[in-house]
CSV table of C-alpha atoms and ligand atoms in Angstrom, one decimal:
chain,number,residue,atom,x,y,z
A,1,UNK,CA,74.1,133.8,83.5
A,2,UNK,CA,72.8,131.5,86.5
A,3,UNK,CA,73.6,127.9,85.8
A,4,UNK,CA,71.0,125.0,87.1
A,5,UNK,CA,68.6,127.1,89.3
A,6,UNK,CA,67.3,123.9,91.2
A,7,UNK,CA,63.7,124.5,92.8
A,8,UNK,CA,64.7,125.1,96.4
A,9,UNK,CA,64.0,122.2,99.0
A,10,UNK,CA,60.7,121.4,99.4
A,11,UNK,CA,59.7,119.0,102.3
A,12,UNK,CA,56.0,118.3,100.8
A,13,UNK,CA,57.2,117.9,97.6
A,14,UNK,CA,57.0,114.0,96.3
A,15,UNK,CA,59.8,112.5,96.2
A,16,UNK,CA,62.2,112.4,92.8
A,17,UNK,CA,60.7,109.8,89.9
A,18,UNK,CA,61.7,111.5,86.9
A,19,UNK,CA,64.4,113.1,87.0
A,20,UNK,CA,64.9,115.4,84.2
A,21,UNK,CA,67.6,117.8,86.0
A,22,UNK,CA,71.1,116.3,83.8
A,23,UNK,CA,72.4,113.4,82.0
A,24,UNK,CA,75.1,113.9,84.9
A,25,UNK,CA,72.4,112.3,87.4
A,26,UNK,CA,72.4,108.8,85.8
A,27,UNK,CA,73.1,106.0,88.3
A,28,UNK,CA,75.3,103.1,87.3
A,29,UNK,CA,73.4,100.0,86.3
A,30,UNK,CA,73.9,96.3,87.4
A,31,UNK,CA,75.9,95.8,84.6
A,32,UNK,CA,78.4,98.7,85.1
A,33,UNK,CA,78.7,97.9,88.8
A,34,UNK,CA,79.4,94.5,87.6
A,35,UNK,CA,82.2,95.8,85.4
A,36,UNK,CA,83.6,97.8,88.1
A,37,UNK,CA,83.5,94.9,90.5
A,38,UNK,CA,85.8,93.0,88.3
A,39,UNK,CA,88.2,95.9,87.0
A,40,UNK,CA,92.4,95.1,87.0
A,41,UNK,CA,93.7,97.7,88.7
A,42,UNK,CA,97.4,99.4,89.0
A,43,UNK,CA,98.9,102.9,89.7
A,44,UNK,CA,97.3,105.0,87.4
A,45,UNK,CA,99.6,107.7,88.3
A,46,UNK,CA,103.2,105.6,86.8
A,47,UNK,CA,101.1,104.4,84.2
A,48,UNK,CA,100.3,101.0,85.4
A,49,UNK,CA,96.3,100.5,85.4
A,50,UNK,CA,95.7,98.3,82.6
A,51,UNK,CA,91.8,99.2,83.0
A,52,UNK,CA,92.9,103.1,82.8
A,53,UNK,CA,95.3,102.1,79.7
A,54,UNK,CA,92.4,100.4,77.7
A,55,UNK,CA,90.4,103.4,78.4
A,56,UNK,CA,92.4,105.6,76.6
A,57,UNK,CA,93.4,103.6,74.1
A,58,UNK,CA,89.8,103.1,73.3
A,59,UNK,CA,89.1,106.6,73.1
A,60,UNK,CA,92.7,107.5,71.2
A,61,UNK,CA,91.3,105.2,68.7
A,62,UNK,CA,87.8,106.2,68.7
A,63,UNK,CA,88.8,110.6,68.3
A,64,UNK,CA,91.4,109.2,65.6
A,65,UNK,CA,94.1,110.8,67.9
A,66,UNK,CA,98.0,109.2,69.1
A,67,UNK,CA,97.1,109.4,72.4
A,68,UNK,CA,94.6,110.1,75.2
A,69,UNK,CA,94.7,110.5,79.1
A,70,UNK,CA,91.5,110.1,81.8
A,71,UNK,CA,90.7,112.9,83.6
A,72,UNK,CA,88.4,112.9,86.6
A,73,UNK,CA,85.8,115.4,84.9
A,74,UNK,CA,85.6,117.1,81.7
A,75,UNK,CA,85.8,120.8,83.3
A,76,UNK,CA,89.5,119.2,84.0
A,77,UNK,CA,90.4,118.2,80.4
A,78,UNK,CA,89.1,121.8,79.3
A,79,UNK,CA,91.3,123.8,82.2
A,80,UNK,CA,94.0,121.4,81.0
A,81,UNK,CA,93.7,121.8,77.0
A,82,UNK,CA,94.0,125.7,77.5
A,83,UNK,CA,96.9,125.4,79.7
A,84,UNK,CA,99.0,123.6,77.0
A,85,UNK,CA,97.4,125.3,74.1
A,86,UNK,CA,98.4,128.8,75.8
A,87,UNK,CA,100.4,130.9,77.6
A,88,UNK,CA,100.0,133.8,80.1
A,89,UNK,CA,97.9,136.8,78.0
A,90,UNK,CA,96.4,134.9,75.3
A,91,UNK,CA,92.8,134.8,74.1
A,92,UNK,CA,90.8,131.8,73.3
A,93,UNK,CA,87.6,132.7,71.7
A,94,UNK,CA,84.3,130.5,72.2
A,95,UNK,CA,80.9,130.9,72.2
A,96,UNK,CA,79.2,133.5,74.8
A,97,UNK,CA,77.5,130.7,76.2
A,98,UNK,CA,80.1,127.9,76.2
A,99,UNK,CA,81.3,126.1,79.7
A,100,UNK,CA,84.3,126.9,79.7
A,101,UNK,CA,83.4,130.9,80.0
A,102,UNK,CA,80.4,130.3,82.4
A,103,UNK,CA,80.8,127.2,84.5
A,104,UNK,CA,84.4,126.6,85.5
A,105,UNK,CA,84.8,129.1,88.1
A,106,UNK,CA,87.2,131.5,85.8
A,107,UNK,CA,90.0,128.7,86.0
A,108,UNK,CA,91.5,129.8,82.5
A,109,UNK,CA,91.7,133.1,84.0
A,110,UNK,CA,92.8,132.3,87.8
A,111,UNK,CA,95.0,129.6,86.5
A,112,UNK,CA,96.4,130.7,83.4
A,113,UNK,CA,95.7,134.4,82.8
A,114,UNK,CA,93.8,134.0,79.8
A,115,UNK,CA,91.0,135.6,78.8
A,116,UNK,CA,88.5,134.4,76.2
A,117,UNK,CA,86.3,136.2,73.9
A,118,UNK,CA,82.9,135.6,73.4
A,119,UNK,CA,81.3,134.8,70.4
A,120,UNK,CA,77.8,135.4,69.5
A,121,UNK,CA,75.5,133.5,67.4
A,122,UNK,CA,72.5,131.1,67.0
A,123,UNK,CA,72.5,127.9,69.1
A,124,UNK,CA,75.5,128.2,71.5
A,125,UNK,CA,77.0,128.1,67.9
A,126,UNK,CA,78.9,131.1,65.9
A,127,UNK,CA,79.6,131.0,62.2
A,128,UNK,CA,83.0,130.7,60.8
A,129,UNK,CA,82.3,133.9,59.2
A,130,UNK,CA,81.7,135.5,63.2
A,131,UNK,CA,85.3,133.9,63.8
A,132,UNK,CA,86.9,134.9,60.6
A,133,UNK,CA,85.8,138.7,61.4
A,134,UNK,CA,86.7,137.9,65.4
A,135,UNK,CA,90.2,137.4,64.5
A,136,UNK,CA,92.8,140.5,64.7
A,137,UNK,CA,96.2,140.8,63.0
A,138,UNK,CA,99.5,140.0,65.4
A,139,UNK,CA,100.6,143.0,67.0
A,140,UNK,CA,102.4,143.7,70.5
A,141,UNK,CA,98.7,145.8,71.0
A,142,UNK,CA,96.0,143.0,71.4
A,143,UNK,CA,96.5,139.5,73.0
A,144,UNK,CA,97.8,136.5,71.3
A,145,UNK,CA,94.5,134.3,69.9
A,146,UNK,CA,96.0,131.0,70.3
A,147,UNK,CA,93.4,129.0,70.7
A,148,UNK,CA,89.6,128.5,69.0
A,149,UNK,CA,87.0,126.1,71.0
A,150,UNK,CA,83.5,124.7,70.3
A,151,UNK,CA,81.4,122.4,72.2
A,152,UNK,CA,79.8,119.4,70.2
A,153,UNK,CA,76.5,119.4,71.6
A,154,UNK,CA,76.3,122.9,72.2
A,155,UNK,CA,74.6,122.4,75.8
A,156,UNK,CA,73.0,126.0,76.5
A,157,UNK,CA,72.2,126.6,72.7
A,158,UNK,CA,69.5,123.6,73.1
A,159,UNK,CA,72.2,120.7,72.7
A,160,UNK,CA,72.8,121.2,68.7
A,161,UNK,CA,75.0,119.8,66.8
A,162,UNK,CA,77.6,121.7,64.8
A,163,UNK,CA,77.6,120.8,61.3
A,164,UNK,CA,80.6,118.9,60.3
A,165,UNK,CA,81.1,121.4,57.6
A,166,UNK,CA,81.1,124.5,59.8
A,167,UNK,CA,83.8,122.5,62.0
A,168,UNK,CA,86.2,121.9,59.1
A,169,UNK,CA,85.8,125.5,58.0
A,170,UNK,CA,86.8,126.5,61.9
A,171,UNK,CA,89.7,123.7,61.7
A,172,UNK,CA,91.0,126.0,58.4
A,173,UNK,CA,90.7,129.4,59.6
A,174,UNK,CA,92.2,128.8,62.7
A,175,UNK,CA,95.3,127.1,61.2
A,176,UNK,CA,95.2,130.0,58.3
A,177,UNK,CA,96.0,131.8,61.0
A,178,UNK,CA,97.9,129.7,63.8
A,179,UNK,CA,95.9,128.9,66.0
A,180,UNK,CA,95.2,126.0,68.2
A,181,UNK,CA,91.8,124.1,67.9
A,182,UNK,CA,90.1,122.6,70.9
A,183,UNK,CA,86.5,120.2,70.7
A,184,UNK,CA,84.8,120.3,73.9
A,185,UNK,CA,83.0,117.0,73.1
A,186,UNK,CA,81.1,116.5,76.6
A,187,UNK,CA,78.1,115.3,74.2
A,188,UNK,CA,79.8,114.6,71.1
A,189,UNK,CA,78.8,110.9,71.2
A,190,UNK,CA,74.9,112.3,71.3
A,191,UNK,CA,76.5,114.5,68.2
A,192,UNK,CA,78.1,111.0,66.7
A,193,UNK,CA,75.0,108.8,67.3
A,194,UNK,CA,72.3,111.4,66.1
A,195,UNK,CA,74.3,112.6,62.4
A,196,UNK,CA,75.8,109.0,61.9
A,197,UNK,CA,79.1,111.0,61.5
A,198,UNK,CA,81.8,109.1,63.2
A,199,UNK,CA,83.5,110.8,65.9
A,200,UNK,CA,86.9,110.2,64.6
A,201,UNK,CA,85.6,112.5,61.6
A,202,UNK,CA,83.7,114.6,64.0
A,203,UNK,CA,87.2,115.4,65.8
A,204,UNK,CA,89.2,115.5,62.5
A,205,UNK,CA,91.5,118.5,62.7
A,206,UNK,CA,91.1,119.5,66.0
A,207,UNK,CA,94.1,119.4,68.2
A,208,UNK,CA,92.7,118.8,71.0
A,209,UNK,CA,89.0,116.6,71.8
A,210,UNK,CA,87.3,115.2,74.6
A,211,UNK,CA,84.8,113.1,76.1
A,212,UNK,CA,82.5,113.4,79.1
A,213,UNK,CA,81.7,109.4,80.6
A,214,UNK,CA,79.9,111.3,83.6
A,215,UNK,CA,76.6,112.6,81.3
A,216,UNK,CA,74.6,110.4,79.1
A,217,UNK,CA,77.5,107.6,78.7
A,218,UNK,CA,76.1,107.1,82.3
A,219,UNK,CA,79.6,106.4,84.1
A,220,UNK,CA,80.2,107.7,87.9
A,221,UNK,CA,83.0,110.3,86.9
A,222,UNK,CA,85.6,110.7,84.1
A,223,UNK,CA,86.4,112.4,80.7
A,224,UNK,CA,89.2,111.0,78.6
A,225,UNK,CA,91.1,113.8,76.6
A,226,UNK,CA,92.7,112.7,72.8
A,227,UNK,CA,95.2,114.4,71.2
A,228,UNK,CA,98.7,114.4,69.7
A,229,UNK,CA,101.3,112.3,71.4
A,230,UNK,CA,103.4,115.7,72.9
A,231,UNK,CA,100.0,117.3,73.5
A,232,UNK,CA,99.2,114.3,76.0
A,233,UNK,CA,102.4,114.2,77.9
A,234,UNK,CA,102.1,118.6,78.1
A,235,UNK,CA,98.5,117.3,79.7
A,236,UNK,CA,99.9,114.7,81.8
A,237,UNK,CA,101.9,117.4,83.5
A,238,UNK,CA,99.1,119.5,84.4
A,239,UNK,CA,97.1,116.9,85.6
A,240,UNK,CA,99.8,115.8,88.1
A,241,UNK,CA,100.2,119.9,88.9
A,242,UNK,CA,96.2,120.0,89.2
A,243,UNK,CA,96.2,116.9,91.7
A,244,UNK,CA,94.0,114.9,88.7
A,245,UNK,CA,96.5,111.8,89.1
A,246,UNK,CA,95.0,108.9,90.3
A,247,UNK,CA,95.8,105.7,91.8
A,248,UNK,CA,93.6,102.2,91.1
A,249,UNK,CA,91.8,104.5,88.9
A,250,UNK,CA,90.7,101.7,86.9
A,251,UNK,CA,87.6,100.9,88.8
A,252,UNK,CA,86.3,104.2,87.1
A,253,UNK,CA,87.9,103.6,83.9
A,254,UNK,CA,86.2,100.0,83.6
A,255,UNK,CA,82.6,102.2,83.5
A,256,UNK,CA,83.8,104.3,81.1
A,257,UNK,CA,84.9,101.1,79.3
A,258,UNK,CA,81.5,99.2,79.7
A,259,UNK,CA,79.8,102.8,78.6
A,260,UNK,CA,81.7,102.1,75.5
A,261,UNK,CA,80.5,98.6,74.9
A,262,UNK,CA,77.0,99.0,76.1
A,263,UNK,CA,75.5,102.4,76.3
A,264,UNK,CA,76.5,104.6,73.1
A,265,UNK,CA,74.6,103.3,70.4
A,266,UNK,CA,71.4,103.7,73.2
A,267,UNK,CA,71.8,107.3,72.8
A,268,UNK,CA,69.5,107.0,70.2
A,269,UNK,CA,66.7,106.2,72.6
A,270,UNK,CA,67.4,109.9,74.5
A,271,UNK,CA,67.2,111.3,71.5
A,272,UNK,CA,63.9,109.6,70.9
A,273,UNK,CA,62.9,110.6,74.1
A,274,UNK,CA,63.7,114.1,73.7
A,275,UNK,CA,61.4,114.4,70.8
A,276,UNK,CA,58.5,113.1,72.0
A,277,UNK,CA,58.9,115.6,75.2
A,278,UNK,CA,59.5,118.3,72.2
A,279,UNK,CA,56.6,117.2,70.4
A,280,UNK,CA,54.0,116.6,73.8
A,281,UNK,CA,54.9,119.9,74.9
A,282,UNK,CA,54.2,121.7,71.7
A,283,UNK,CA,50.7,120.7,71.6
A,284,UNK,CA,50.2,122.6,74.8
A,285,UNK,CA,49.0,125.8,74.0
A,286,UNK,CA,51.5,128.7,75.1
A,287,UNK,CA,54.5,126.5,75.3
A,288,UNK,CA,57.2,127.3,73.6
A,289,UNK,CA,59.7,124.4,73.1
A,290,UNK,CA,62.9,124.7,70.8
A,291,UNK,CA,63.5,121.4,68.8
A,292,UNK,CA,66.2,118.8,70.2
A,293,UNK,CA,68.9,117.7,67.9
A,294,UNK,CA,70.0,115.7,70.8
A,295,UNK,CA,68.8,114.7,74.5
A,296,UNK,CA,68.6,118.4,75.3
A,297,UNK,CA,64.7,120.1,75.7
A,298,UNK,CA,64.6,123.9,76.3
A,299,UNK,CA,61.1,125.7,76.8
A,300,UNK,CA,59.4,128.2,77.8
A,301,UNK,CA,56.0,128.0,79.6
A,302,UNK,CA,55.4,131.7,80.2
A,303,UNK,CA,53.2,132.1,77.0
A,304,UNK,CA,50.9,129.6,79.3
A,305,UNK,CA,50.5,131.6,82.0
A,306,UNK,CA,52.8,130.0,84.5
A,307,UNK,CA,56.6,131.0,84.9
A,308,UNK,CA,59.4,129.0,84.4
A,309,UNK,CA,59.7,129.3,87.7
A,310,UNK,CA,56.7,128.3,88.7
A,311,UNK,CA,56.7,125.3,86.4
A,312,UNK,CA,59.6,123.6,88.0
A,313,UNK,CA,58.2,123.9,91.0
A,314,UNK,CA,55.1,122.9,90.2
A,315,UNK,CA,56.5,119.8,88.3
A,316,UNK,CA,58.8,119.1,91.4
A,317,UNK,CA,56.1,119.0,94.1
A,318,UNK,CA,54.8,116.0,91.3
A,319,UNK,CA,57.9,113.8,91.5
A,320,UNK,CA,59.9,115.8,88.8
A,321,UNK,CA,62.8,117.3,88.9
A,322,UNK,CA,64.7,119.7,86.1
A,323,UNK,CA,65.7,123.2,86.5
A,324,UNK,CA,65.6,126.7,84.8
A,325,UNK,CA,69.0,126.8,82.8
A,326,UNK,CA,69.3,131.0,81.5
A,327,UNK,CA,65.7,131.4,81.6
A,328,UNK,CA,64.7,128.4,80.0
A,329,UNK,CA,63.7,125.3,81.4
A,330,UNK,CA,65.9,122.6,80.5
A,331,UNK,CA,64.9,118.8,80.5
A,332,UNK,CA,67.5,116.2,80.0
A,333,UNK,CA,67.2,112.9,78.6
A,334,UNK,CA,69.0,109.9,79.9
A,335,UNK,CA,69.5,106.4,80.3
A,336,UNK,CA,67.3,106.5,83.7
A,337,UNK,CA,64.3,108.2,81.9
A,338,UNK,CA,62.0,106.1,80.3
A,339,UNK,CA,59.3,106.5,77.7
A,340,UNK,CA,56.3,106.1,80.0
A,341,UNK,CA,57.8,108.9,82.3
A,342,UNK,CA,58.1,111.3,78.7
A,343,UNK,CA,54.5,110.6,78.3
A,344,UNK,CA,54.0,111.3,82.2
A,345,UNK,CA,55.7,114.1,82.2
A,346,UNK,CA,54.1,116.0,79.3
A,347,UNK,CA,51.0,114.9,81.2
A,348,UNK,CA,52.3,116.7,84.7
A,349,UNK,CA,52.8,119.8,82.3
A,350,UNK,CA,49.8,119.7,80.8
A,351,UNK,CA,47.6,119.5,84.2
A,352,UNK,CA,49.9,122.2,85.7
A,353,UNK,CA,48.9,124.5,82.6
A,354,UNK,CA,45.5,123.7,83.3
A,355,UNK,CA,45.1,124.6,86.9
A,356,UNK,CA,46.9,128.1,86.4
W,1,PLP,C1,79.3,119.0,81.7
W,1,PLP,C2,80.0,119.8,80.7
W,1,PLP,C3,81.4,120.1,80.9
W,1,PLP,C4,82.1,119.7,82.2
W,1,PLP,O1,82.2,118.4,82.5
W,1,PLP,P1,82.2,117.9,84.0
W,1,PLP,O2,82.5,116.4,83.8
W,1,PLP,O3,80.9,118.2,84.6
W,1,PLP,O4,83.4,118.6,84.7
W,1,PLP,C5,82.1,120.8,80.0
W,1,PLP,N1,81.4,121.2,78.8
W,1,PLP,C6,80.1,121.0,78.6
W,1,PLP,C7,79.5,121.4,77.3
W,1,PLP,C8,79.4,120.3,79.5
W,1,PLP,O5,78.1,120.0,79.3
């Protein structure tokens, strides 16, 4: 599965006004600057950046969890969570299309000698039943399954939103049968903001949750990881091993801080966003759009008569930039993308279809 097949360089292409690639290509405002201007700083490595402290008390409170650490990115709390939750031989099991099987570079294996099972189903998301049938009795035969994961968004399954009752009923059928339960939460604010469900009870039950500042929070780098007390300090060692301590770390932490304050509840406007690209692209004839839950837009032009391919280019050349992401064209919404460029952009679209 390719990840973000950019369109290659083009040097009579317009330059970038909407840029539709990630939520990870969101520049820090005046405000955050501002924040990170003024930030208190320490050692974050002994523990002594008050900015990096508040952080993660913050987000301990906010996951309902003892205790949280900052990580510099969220591929780093995942590669981290794994290597406490298991041991050499175990098997995680995830979705076929989650990050942590297709876009960490094999870490969990080449650091930890797991493997993990995909899981199929609708979405990026599998049923509790698919994870009930996934699950083998102990035996010296087959591989420990020590730990289950999800991803709330699912990012390749469209950025959905796993119901909060199909999350419990993984929480219970992984602890029926001992195992560990990890929340890849890189989105789970968009999750949080778009259900009204809190993401303390979003994170309820699972051991181990995180969340990315780096996407549509709309921080420079950082995910904070929440968790029991002893599952913290087990993390703290691995980030020291992984060379993820830090040092006056709390210029970073103080965005995360300030996305806290100022740009969660804003989500909602990505989400608005999204839905109007949806809803302007499905009135073109040929395209076929999936609906966003969140700020996620996957489509497919093809039934147009222009290939996805084609399309981004196309749309580049114009100023806009997004990317094929397996085979679909995926549009993100952020805090740099604006209504008038939605409405611009479905524009863009529609002329492309027009002159194919
Ligand atoms: C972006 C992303 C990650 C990794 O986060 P980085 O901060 O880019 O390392 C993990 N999981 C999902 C679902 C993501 O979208």
């Amino acid at each position: 599965m390719a990840y973000y097949t950019p369109p290659p360089p083009d040097p009579t292409a317009a330059p970038v006004r909407i840029n539709l690639l990630s939520d990870t290509q969101t520049r820090p405002t005046t405000g955050m600057r501002e924040a990170i201007a003024r930030a208190e700083v320490g050692d974050e490595q002994i523990g002594d950046d008050p900015t990096v402290n508040l952080l993660c008390e913050r987000v301990a409170d906010l996951l309902g969890k003892q205790a949280a650490v900052f990580m510099p990115s969220g591929t780093m709390c995942n590669v981290a969570a794994t290597l406490v939750h298991c041991r050499p031989g175990d098997e995680i099991l995830a979705h076929e299309t989650a990050h942590i099987i297709a876009r960490e570079g094999g870490a969990h294996a080449a650091l930890g000698g797991f493997q993990i099972t995909p899981l199929s189903g609708a979405d990026g998301q599998f049923s509790p039943a698919t994870f009930r049938a996934a699950i083998h009795p102990r035996s010296r035969y087959q591989p420990p399954q020590t730990v289950v994961s999800v991803e709330q968004t699912a990012n390749i399954g469209g950025g959905t939103i796993w119901k909060k009752a199909a999350l419990d009923e993984v929480v219970q059928i992984a602890k029926q049968n001992g195992m560990a339960t990890h929340m890849d939460g890189a989105r789970l604010l968009n999750a949080c903001v778009a259900t009204d469900i809190s993401a303390r009870d979003m994170a309820a039950g699972w051991d181990s949750a995180w969340i990315d500042f780096s996407k549509g929070l709309g921080a420079p780098i950082g995910g904070v990881m929440a968790g029991s007390s002893d599952f913290i300090d087990e993390v703290w060692r691995w980030k020291q091993r992984l060379g993820g301590s830090m040092r006056q770390a709390g210029v970073c932490a103080a965005a995360c801080v300030y996305a806290l304050d100022h740009h969660v509840d804003r989500l909602a406007d990505d989400h608005a966003n999204a839905r109007a690209l949806a809803r302007g692209l499905s009135q073109i004839q040929g395209i076929e759009v999936q609906q966003p839950e969140t700020n996620l837009v996957f489509f497919k032009p093809d039934g147009a008569g222009v290939s996805g391919d084609d399309m981004v280019k196309a749309l580049r050349q114009r100023g806009v930039l997004l990317a094929m992401m397996d085979g679909r064209i995926r549009a993100c919404t952020h805090l740099d993308v604006s209504a008038g460029m939605i409405e611009e952009t479905v524009g863009l679209v529609r002329e492309i279809v027009r002159g194919a």
